[in-house]
């Protein structure tokens, strides 16, 4: 019996090797242990020794071919053994190549091909992507609740940090049952609004302060949102914590149907009560100023100081056309002219400013809600509420800042403020002095804060 | 309930955590001839933390064996003895020194049954005094439970009360597989109810130490007590914290944690080991993969050891591991939806 | 006692025991050649460490043991396993990763062991078995079983901390342990001359107050006699001993070895000192068996190995779903 020579496994993870070179030829004599051929693997090249002494009768694998481990590559015959014409198993090098190619093809076929996301699964994700809007920030629980109740997360305002939608936000967004009566009662112009229940918390954002001192609570005006405070915040510095609450039907706060200024204020007081702050400096602009005055009247002990910027509530006049113009505008081009009326110098309102303002008001529901709010608060272009009595009761440091070029609320309303209020009437400022002249606004405000932080006896 | 499977007639008395462990070892030595204690200075010295105490006087130096300062060899002798029929309890003087014996614990004890196809059993118990707070600095204060928890074949327990210290040690002794028990050094003097007689606390079962609906805190060892103190303060603010005492790091009681998170939607993991790649990572990932995911209503928070060795200076040392105000503030932020 | 000049093994053991020793040496040789061949044919997927050339050390060290006595072995442990009574069929099955293997395919070459025969397992960690053997000695002493623990390790392990810690503890507690260093001159490629401060590893016994002996590990009788003395000492409660069996592995460290650190001449010299041929000649010289009987022993061993390979080939593959079986005790799982 001839001795078979196989391609040995020489590495742990080897299943084939390259037969690099033969050291012997057919018919030659070899000694057991002599080098027979070289194999190369991914890691090394090494000599394979003859397993027996004798004549190399047949070499059945050619140099340069890749051979699977265990495959016979040659036969060694004893000195006196008869060598047949054909090797016991036939030649194999050609087959091997074919087999390898075959295997190669199979391998390629098994590699998962990157496929088009045809089956992009969930309806939730699909709907959001189709609308082109970014995926809303929401907790897993909120997403699960939205899936369950069929609520579109894109229509839910998140009350969590960074506007994150939390489970509660979705729960309160459950559509109010729209029976035939409700449908009939809708005005033709107004798009359907998903009104939330009143209990829904208002959107609130906070920025930590660097030093001690009471936090500052900022309440924005009609048709604005918390982002409008950025210039003033910069001017106020980072010593005190800043808290911003967004009015109902504004920013990320819920869209709610409100029957009166009193109800509007009650929602704000509830949000105010939820704050874990003993005392704070209250700052309000325009409608937010009126709300601030109302809060100061209801919760006097928690107010360290009151600062009102162009506040509403001190007289009947108001530029209703601008209010509705802003509330109804559906594109930047129709919004910008109204915005320019807010400022002393029209060029203070850039195209980018108007565009950003429009971006924040893209939601038709939000616009409809604000129109309805304007209908309630400012019927016939008139301020329906009066805060002068409330302001008269304020006994904390109190300042009012107004722009002399205000075209929305006339600055002369300031003259109706109580005598304890310090008045700061700014030139080159319209209805939005905190955006037009933030430093000039910050100055009296900071003074007001400092006074508010001095114990009463020492004032 | 968090009560272990104790005998119904067992009395309730107060013992310290170390007395409870000693009582467990005494019972075991009495009851089972195969039990031996091994460790450095556990004989007449009574152990570095006086846990073995007077056991050498009661059971003799042949069964309460002082070993040379040879952690690798000592642990290995315990493994070999367990493999051949004894029930050794090997005390590391400090869990930090187990680093010297990782070979025997991880490569041998943990794998022996598996490598031998189930034909061998290594019922050894390794006791590890662990944790910071004693001013012992970087090489005598570590919390390695996650290291050992990473090794299939080991079981890792971390009692937080005297009752569980005794119950888990006896459970470990009865267990046919190697068990590593982490004992927090600051807990040794803590007193609590300890039933008399032989009882076991099941390995792999956590305990709810406080019920609440707002935030789930999963804590282990001394962190359980810090979490309880924080929860008490938060209760005054109307925040109801649920506290799960992990008790076992491996196997981990997933069901209890998942159940609690489904209820609260908010999870805070508090542990003394280094924060990164620690127990909190495992629990967070487990929740993310579980059905509790859909109930999460806030990001999961972890409070763990600082990314630094345990420092010597007492202020730094305190700052290196979670303290009550840290837990309080993190849980408050979660409850108030500020994260 | 009529012929005191005969070698120890011939004097001490009856013919059947000696014939069995020869059979086991052949079994080891053929088992490992069969394993090597199976590996080269791609039938075995892991590497292996062959002890071809070291058969006398394994078999002679175990000839005086009962199933109650324990051994701890090394990564080069097939010989110890067969010496302690394992069947080659189940060993091959383990090699082939089959359920019928001693470790149900979970251990492979480096962990084959028949625990029921007192083999506590081969060990993939150099020095890993040393403290474990001391633990086995502690159990024997504590429970008074009368058993001894034989601790095999290589020359490489004598520089591990575990070696020193284990010898020290066995000595201070006077435990029934026999430490047997199979010194095959190289820890992988590094020679003992380069790695070890003492000339003979047995000299290290002095540091641990125990007897130390250096023996020709290819001389069956010399090994048997030295180990027998150490076992007697251990069983008498006098403590451990350290024995150094000088031997040589003909093959490389493992299948990845390119043999660049030793010469062909050195290998050939050791092959010429084949421990099996030497023992077989000794048995024939002392008329324990004749040439044809010896050949019969070899043939039967070869057949046993071939049958073992066939048994392993036809074995059952473990179910992938059982991957985590045996991590913990079953009642525990």
CSV table of C-alpha atoms in Angstrom, one decimal, chain C residues 2 48 50 70 73 81 94 96 102 110 135 173 220 227 240 249 266 271 291 296 306:
chain,number,residue,atom,x,y,z
C,2,UNK,CA,15.5,-13.2,45.4
C,48,UNK,CA,-3.5,20.2,20.9
C,50,UNK,CA,1.2,16.3,22.4
C,70,UNK,CA,-6.5,12.5,42.7
C,73,UNK,CA,-2.9,17.6,35.0
C,81,UNK,CA,-5.7,11.0,31.5
C,94,UNK,CA,-14.2,14.9,23.4
C,96,UNK,CA,-14.2,15.6,18.2
C,102,UNK,CA,-15.8,13.1,28.8
C,110,UNK,CA,-7.1,20.8,27.1
C,135,UNK,CA,-6.8,21.7,48.0
C,173,UNK,CA,0.1,21.9,56.5
C,220,UNK,CA,9.8,3.9,33.8
C,227,UNK,CA,7.0,8.5,43.1
C,240,UNK,CA,4.6,16.6,50.2
C,249,UNK,CA,8.4,16.1,23.9
C,266,UNK,CA,18.6,17.2,19.8
C,271,UNK,CA,13.7,10.0,19.9
C,291,UNK,CA,8.5,-10.2,21.7
C,296,UNK,CA,0.3,-8.1,20.6
C,306,UNK,CA,-8.7,3.0,15.8
